[in-house]
Tab-separated table of C-alpha atoms in Angstrom:
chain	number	residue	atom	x	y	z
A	870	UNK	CA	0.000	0.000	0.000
A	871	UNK	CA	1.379	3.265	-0.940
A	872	UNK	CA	1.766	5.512	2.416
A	873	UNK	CA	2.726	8.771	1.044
A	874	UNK	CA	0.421	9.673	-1.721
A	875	UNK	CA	1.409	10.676	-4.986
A	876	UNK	CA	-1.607	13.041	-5.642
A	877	UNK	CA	-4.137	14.267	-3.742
A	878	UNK	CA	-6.546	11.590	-2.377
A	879	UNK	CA	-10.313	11.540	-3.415
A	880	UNK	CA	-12.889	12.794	-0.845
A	881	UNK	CA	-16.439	11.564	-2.019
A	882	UNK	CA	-19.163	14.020	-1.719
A	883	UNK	CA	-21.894	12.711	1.364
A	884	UNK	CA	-24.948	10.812	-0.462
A	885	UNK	CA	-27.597	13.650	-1.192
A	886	UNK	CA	-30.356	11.298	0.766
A	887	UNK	CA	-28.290	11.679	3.810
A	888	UNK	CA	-28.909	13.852	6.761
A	889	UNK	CA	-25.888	15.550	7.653
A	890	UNK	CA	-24.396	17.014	11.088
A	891	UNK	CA	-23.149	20.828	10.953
A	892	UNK	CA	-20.231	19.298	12.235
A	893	UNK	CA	-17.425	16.515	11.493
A	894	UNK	CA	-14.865	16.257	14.316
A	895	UNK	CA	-12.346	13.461	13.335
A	896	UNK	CA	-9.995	12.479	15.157
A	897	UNK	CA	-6.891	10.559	13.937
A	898	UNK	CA	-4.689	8.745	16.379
A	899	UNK	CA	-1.784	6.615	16.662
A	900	UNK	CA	0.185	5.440	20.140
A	901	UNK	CA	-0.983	9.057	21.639
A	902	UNK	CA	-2.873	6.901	24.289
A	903	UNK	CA	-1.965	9.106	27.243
A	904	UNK	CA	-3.662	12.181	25.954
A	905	UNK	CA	-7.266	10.695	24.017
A	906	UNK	CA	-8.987	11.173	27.249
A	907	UNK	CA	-8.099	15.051	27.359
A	908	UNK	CA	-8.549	15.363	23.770
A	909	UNK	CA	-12.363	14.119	23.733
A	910	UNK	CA	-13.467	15.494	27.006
A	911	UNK	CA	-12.450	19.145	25.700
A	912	UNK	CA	-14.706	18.613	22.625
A	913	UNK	CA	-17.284	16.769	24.638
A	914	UNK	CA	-17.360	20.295	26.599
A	915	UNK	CA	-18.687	21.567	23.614
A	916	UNK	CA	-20.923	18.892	22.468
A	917	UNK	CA	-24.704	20.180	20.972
A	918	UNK	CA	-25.471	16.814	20.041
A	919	UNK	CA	-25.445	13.933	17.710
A	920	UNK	CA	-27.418	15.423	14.811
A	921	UNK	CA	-25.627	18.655	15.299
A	922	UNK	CA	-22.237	17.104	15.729
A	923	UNK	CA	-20.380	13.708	14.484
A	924	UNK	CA	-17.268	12.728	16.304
A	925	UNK	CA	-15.433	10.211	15.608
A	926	UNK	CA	-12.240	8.366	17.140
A	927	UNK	CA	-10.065	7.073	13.245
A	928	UNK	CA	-7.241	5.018	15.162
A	929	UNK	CA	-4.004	4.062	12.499
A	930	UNK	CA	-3.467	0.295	14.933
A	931	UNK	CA	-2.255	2.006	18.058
A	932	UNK	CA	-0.043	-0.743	20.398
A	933	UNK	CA	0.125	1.702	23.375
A	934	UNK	CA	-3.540	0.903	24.966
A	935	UNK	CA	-6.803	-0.142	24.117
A	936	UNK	CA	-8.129	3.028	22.808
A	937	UNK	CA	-11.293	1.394	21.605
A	938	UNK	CA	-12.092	0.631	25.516
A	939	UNK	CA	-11.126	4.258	26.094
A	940	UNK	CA	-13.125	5.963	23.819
A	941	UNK	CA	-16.372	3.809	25.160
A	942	UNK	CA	-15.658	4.627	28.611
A	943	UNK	CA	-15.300	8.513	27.680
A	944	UNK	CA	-17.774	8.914	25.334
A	945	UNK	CA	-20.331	6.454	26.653
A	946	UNK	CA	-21.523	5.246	23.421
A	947	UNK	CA	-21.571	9.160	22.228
A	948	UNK	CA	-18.224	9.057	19.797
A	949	UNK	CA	-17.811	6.692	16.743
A	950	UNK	CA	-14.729	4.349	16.641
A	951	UNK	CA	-12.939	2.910	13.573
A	952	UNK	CA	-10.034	1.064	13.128
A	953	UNK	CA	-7.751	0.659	10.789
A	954	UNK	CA	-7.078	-2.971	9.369
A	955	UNK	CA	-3.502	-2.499	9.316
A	956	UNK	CA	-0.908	0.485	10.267
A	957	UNK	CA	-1.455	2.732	7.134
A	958	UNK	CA	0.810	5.602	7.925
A	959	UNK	CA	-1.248	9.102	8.605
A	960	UNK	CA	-1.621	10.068	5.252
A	961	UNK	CA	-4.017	7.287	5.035
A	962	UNK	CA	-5.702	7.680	8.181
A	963	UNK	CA	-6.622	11.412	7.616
A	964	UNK	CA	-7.999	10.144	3.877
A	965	UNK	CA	-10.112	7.653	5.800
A	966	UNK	CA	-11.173	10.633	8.668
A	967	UNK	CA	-12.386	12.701	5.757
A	968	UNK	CA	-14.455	10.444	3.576
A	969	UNK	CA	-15.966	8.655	7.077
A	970	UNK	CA	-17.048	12.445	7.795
A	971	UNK	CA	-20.875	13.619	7.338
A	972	UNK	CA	-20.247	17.238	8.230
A	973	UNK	CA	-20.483	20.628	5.935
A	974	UNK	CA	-17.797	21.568	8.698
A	975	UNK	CA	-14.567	18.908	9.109
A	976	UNK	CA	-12.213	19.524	12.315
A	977	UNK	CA	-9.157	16.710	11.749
A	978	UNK	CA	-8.482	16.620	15.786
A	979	UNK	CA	-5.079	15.298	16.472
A	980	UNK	CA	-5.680	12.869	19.271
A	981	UNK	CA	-3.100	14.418	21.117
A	982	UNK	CA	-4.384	18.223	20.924
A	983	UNK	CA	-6.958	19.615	22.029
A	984	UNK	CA	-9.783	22.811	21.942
A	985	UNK	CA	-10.832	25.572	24.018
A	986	UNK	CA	-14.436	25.831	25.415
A	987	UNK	CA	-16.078	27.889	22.514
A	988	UNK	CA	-13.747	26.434	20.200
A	989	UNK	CA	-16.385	25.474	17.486
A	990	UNK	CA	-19.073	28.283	17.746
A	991	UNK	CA	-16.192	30.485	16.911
A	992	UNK	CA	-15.557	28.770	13.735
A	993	UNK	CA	-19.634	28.546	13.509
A	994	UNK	CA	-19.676	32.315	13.670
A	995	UNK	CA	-16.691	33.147	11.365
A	996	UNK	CA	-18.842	30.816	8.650
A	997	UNK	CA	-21.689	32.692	9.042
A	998	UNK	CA	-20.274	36.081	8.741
A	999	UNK	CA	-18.108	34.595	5.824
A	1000	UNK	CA	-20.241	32.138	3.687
A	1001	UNK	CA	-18.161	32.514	1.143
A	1002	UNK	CA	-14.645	31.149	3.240
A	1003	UNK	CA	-13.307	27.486	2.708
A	1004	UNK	CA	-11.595	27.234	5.495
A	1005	UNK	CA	-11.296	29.041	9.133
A	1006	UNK	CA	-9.105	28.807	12.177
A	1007	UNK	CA	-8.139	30.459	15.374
A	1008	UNK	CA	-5.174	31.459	16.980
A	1009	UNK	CA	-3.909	28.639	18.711
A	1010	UNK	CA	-1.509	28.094	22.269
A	1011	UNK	CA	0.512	24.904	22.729
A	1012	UNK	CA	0.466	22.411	25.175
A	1013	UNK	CA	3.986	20.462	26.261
A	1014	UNK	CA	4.446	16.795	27.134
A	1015	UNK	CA	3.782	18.065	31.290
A	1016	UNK	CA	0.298	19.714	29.740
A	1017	UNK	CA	1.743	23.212	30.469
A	1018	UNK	CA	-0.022	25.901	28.451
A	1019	UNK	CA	1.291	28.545	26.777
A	1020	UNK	CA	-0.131	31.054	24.112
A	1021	UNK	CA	1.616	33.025	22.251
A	1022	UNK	CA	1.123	36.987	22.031
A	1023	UNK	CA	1.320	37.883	18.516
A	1024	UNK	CA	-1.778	37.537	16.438
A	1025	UNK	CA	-2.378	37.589	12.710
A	1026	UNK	CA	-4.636	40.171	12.869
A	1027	UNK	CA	-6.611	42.324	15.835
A	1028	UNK	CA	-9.956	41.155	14.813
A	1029	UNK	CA	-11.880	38.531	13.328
A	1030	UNK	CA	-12.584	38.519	9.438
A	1031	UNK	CA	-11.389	37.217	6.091
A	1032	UNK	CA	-7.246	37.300	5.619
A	1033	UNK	CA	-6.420	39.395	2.894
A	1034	UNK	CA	-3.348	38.310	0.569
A	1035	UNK	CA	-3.629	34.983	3.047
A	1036	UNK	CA	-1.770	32.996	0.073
A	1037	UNK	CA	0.878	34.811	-0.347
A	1038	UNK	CA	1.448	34.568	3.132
A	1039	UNK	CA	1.059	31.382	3.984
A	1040	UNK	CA	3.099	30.336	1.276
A	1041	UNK	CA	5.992	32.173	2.835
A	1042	UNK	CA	5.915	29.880	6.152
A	1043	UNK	CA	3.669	27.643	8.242
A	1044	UNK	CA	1.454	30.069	9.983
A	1045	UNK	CA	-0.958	27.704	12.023
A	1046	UNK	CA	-1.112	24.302	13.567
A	1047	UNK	CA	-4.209	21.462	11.834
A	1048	UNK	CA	-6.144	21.348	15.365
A	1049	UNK	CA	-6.925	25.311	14.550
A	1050	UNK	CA	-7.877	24.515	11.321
A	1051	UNK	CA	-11.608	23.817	9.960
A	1052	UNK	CA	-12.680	23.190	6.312
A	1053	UNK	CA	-15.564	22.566	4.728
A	1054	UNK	CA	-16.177	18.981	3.253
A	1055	UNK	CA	-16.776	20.455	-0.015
A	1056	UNK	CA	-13.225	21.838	-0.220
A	1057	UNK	CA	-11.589	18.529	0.630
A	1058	UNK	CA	-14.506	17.366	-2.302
A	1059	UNK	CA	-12.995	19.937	-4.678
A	1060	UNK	CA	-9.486	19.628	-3.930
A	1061	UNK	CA	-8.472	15.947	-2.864
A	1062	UNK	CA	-6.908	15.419	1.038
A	1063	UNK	CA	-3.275	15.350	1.916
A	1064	UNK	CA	-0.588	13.809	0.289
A	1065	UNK	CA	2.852	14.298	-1.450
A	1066	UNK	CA	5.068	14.788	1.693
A	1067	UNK	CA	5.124	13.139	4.944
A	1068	UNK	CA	6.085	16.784	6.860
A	1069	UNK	CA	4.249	19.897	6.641
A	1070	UNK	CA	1.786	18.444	4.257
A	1071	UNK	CA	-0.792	20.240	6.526
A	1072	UNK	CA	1.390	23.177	5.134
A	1073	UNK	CA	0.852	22.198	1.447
A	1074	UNK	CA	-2.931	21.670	2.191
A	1075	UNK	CA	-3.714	24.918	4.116
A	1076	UNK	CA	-1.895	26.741	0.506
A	1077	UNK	CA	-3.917	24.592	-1.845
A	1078	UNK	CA	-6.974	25.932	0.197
A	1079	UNK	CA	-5.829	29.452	-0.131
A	1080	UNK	CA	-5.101	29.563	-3.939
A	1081	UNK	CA	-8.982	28.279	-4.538
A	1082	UNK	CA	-10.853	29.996	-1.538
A	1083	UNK	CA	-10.932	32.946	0.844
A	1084	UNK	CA	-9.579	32.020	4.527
A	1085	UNK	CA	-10.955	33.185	7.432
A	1086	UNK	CA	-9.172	34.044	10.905
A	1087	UNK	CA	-10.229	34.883	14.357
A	1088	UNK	CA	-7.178	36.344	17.037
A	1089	UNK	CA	-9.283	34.239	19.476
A	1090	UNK	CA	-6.700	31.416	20.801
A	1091	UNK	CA	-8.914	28.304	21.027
A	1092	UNK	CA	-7.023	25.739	19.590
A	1093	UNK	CA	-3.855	24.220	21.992
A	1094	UNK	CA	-1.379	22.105	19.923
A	1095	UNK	CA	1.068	19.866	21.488
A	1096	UNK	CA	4.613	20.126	20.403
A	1097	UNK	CA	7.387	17.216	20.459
A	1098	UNK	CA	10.191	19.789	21.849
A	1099	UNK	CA	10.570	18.226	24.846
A	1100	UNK	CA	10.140	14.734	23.656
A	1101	UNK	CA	13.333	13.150	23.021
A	1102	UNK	CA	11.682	10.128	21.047
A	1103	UNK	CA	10.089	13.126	18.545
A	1104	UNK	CA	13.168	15.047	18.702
A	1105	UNK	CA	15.759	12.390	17.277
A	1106	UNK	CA	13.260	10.563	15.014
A	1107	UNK	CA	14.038	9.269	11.816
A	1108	UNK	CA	12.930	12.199	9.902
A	1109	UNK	CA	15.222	14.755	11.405
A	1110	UNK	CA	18.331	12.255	12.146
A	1111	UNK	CA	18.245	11.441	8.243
A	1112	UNK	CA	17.249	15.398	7.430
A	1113	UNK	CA	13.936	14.163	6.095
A	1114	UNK	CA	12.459	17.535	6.680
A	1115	UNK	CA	14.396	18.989	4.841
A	1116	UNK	CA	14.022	16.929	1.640
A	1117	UNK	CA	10.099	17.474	2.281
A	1118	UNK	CA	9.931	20.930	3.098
A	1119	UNK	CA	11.971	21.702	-0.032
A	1120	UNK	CA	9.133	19.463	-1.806
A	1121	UNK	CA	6.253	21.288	-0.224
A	1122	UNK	CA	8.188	24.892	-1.587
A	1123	UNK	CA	8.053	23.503	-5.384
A	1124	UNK	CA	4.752	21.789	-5.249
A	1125	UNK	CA	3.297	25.484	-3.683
A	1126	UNK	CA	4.758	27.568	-6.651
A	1127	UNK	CA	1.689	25.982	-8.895
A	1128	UNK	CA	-0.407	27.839	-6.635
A	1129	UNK	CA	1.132	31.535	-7.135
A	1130	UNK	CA	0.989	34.479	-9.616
A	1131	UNK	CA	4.377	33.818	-12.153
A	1132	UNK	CA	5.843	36.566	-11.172
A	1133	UNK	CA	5.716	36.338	-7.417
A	1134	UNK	CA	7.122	32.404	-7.130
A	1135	UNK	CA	10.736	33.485	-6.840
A	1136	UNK	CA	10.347	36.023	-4.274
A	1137	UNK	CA	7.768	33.561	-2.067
A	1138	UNK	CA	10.187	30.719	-2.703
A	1139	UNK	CA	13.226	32.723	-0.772
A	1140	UNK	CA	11.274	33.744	2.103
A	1141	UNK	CA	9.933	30.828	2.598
A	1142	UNK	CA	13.515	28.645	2.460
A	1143	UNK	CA	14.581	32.184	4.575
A	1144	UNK	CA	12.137	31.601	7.953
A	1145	UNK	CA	12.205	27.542	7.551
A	1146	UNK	CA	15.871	27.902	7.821
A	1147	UNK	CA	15.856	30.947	10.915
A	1148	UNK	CA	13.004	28.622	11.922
A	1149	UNK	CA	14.936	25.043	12.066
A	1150	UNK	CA	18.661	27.034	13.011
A	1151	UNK	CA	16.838	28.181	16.539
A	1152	UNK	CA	15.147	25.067	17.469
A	1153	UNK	CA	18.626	23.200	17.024
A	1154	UNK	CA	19.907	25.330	19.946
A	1155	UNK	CA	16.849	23.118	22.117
A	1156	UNK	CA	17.497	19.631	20.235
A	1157	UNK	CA	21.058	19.700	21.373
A	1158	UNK	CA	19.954	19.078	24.614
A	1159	UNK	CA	18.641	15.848	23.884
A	1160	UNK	CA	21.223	14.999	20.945
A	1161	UNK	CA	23.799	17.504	19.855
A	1162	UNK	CA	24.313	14.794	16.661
A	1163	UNK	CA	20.656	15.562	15.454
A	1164	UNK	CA	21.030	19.622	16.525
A	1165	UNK	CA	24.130	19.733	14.379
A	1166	UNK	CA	22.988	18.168	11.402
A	1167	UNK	CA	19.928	20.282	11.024
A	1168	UNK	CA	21.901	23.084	11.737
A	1169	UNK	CA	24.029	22.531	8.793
A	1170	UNK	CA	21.021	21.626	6.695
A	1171	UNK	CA	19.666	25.031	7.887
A	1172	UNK	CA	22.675	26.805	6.640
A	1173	UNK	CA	22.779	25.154	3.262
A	1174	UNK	CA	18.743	25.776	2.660
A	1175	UNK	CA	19.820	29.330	3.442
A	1176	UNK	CA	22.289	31.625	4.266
A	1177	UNK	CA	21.547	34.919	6.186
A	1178	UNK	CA	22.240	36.354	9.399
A	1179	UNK	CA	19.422	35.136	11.731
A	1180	UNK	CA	20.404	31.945	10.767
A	1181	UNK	CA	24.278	32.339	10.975
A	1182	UNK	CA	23.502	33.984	14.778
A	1183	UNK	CA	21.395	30.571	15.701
A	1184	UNK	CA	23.989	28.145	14.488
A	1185	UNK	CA	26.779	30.327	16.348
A	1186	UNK	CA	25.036	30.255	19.396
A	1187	UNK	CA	24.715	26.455	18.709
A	1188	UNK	CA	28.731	25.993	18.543
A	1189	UNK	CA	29.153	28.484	21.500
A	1190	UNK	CA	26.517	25.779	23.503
A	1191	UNK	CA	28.680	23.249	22.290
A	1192	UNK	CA	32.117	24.509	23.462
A	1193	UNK	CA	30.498	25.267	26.687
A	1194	UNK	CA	29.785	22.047	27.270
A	1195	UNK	CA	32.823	20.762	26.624
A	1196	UNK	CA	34.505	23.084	28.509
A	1197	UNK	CA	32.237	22.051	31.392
A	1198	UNK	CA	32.836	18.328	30.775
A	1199	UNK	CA	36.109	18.794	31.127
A	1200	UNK	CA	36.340	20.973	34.471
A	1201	UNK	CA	34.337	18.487	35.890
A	1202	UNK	CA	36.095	15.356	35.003
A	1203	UNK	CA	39.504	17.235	36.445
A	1204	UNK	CA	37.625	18.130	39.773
A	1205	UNK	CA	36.991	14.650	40.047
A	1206	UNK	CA	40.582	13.785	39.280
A	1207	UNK	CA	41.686	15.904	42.021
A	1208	UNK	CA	39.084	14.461	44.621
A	1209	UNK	CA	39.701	10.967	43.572
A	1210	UNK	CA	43.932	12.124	43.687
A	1211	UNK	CA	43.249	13.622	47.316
A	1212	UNK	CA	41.201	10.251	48.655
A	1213	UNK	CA	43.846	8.253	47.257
């Protein structure tokens, strides 16, 4: 079975004859068993019922716990389980979340993440001020591995609306995380699901959207996404340890130029190798400290993608980090020298 699709999956439109929620909240997991329960209570919070609401538990053969037991005890018969026959890799799973969905609205639901009380009459709201938007999201916050929150104080804009020139921005870096993210099924009908890369294809989607549709955005943070940074498992997986991301983020930069005006590809091509680099070079400084191999060779790859001076500072600070610790290493192990000289 092919894992990382070639071109964009097929979403089937919902049979005409069938009644359908407002809402389709899907959520995809694989061995994230420690965080389902917070994930579904927070949308359970929110819950207006089964004909106004679908949700739905799409699990890709999780070995970490019986989430099928968890999901009845949580839900109580309320949220739909499927899963997969075999592992199928997530590009699958999210095909099979949105053609299982019913909804005009679909909310893919990382079954590690999670949403704000108010989360979806937000998005309800933005819809209904914006009929003619494809998508909509909120500002989201992050959660870490200890479920601390924290929310960032920037915000795309100061009030709620459509995002003007939102494609050529987004096409210039990641902007959002997928649990602050809402389409409508008829998008996904138009345009096909996820494929192509196995990172950021989230990225690719969320551009695809905004070459075809208007985007809308609310500076409301209701969306908390939880990051791998202190995860040392995420951290040094394969992807990064064999650059991976690099090799699809430079994929997800050519297959967005289709999407742009001719003569504003090379200019949205640099910035967006410019802040993916800046962007990787920093977070090497925090990788080192659970493997310095992994935070050098994404620092290099940084450099290479390219070169300019926020990137250069980052990958400095990265050596100086590095010489400190040596130098540290080595005071230490001659302190011990002299204790273990003095006992002696």
């Amino acid at each position: 079975m092919e894992r990382i699709l070639k071109t964009p999956p097929r979403i089937s439109p919902v049979n005409a004859d069938e009644k359908r929620p407002i809402w389709s909240v899907m959520i995809p997991t694989y061995n994230c068993y420690q965080h389902i329960r917070q994930t579904l209570e927070s949308v359970l919070l929110q819950d207006p019922g089964p004909e106004m609401m679908q949700i739905e538990v799409i699990d890709d053969c999780s070995s970490d716990g019986d989430v099928e037991a968890l999901v009845l005890e949580v839900g109580k018969g309320r949220i739909g389980f499927y899963r997969q026959a075999q592992n199928v890799g997530h590009h699958r799973n999210f095909e099979t979340c949105l053609n299982r969905s019913k909804g005009e609205y679909v909310h893919l639901l990382h079954g590690d993440d999670c949403v704000l009380n108010g989360f979806y009459k937000e998005i309800e709201t933005l819809f209904e001020k914006h009929p003619n938007a494809g998508a909509a999201f909120t500002k989201n916050g992050y959660l870490d591995v200890w479920n601390n929150m924290s929310i960032p104080e920037k915000s795309l804009r100061n009030r709620a609306g459509i995002l003007e020139d939102f494609l050529f921005d987004i096409a210039q870096g990641q902007m959002l995380q997928v649990v602050a993210m809402v389409v409508k099924r008829k998008v996904y009908e138009d345009l096909g699901g996820f494929y192509a890369v196995n990172y950021c294809e989230d990225w690719e989607m969320w551009i695809r959207i905004a070459a075809h549709y208007p985007v809308a955005y609310t500076p409301n943070c209701l969306a908390l996404y939880r990051g791998g940074q202190n995860n040392a498992a995420s951290i040094t997986s394969t992807s990064m340890v064999k650059g991976e991301n690099f090799k699809n983020m430079y994929k997800a930069i050519e297959l967005s130029q289709q999407y742009l005006p001719v003569e504003k590809r090379r200019f949205i091509k640099n910035m967006a190798k410019k802040r993916y680099s800046m962007h990787i070079a920093k977070a090497s400084n925090n990788i080192y400290d659970y493997s310095s191999k992994v935070a050098f060779k994404q620092a290099l790859c940084a450099l290479k993608m390219h070169q300019n001076s926020r990137t250069v500072y980052w990958v400095m600070r990265l050596y100086l980090k590095h010489f400190r610790h040596l130098v540290m290493g080595k005071s230490i192990k001659n302190h011990q020298l002299e204790i273990n000289a003095t006992q002696a």
